[in-house]
CSV table of C-alpha atoms in Angstrom, one decimal:
chain,number,residue,atom,x,y,z
A,986,MET,CA,98.1,-114.7,-38.9
A,987,LYS,CA,94.9,-114.6,-36.8
A,988,VAL,CA,95.5,-113.7,-33.2
A,989,SER,CA,93.1,-115.0,-30.8
A,990,ILE,CA,92.2,-112.8,-27.8
A,991,GLN,CA,90.2,-114.0,-24.8
A,992,ALA,CA,87.5,-111.8,-23.4
A,993,VAL,CA,87.8,-111.0,-19.8
A,994,ALA,CA,85.2,-109.2,-17.8
A,995,LEU,CA,85.6,-108.0,-14.2
A,996,TRP,CA,82.7,-107.2,-12.0
A,997,GLY,CA,81.8,-107.6,-8.3
A,998,LYS,CA,79.9,-110.3,-6.6
A,999,THR,CA,77.4,-110.8,-9.3
A,1000,ALA,CA,77.6,-110.7,-13.3
A,1001,PRO,CA,75.8,-108.0,-15.1
A,1002,SER,CA,72.6,-109.2,-16.3
A,1003,HIS,CA,72.2,-109.7,-20.3
A,1004,SER,CA,68.6,-110.2,-20.9
A,1005,ILE,CA,69.0,-111.3,-24.5
A,1006,THR,CA,66.2,-109.2,-26.9
A,1007,ALA,CA,67.7,-109.9,-30.1
A,1008,ILE,CA,69.9,-112.5,-31.6
A,1009,MET,CA,71.8,-112.7,-35.0
A,1010,ILE,CA,74.6,-115.6,-36.4
A,1011,THR,CA,77.1,-114.4,-38.9
A,1012,ASP,CA,77.3,-115.9,-42.5
A,1013,ASP,CA,80.2,-118.1,-41.5
A,1014,GLN,CA,78.6,-119.5,-38.5
A,1015,ARG,CA,81.7,-118.7,-36.2
A,1016,THR,CA,80.1,-115.6,-34.3
A,1017,ILE,CA,76.7,-115.0,-32.5
A,1018,VAL,CA,75.8,-111.6,-31.8
A,1019,THR,CA,73.4,-110.9,-29.1
A,1020,GLY,CA,71.8,-107.6,-28.0
A,1021,SER,CA,70.3,-107.3,-24.5
A,1022,GLN,CA,67.4,-105.2,-22.6
A,1023,GLU,CA,70.3,-103.5,-20.7
A,1024,GLY,CA,71.8,-101.9,-23.8
A,1025,GLN,CA,74.5,-104.2,-24.3
A,1026,ILE,CA,75.8,-106.1,-27.6
A,1027,CYS,CA,77.7,-109.3,-27.1
A,1028,LEU,CA,79.8,-111.1,-29.5
A,1029,TRP,CA,80.4,-115.0,-28.7
A,1030,ASP,CA,82.7,-117.4,-30.5
A,1031,LEU,CA,80.7,-120.6,-31.9
A,1032,SER,CA,83.2,-123.5,-32.2
A,1033,SER,CA,82.9,-126.5,-34.7
A,1034,GLU,CA,81.8,-128.6,-31.6
A,1035,LEU,CA,79.1,-126.0,-30.7
A,1036,LYS,CA,80.7,-124.5,-27.9
A,1037,VAL,CA,79.9,-121.1,-27.1
A,1038,SER,CA,82.4,-118.8,-25.4
A,1039,SER,CA,82.6,-114.9,-24.8
A,1040,LYS,CA,84.3,-112.8,-27.2
A,1041,GLU,CA,83.3,-109.2,-26.3
A,1042,ILE,CA,80.8,-107.0,-24.8
A,1043,LEU,CA,80.1,-103.4,-26.1
A,1044,PHE,CA,78.4,-100.9,-23.7
A,1045,GLY,CA,77.0,-97.4,-24.6
A,1046,HIS,CA,73.3,-97.8,-25.8
A,1047,SER,CA,70.9,-96.1,-23.5
A,1048,ALA,CA,67.8,-98.0,-24.5
A,1049,SER,CA,67.5,-102.0,-25.1
A,1050,VAL,CA,68.8,-103.5,-28.2
A,1051,THR,CA,65.6,-105.0,-30.0
A,1052,CYS,CA,67.1,-105.4,-33.5
A,1053,LEU,CA,70.6,-106.6,-34.9
A,1054,ALA,CA,71.2,-106.3,-38.7
A,1055,LYS,CA,74.6,-106.7,-40.7
A,1056,ALA,CA,75.8,-104.5,-43.3
A,1057,ARG,CA,76.4,-106.0,-46.9
A,1058,ASP,CA,80.1,-105.9,-48.5
């Protein structure tokens, strides 16, 4: 059974910036991955109706994410 978890981000009066510098879509075309100038990687759900919703945001890079790649099986 697949469990769906909605991502929740908390911040002050303004959302953190996410200037996209790299983008990738998974083979199943259900997830978009973006890298940002601020060093974040974001995962987005893509519905069959082409609606995009936030899934996860990953912090920790100290430099811009300028390239994304996927591993092979």
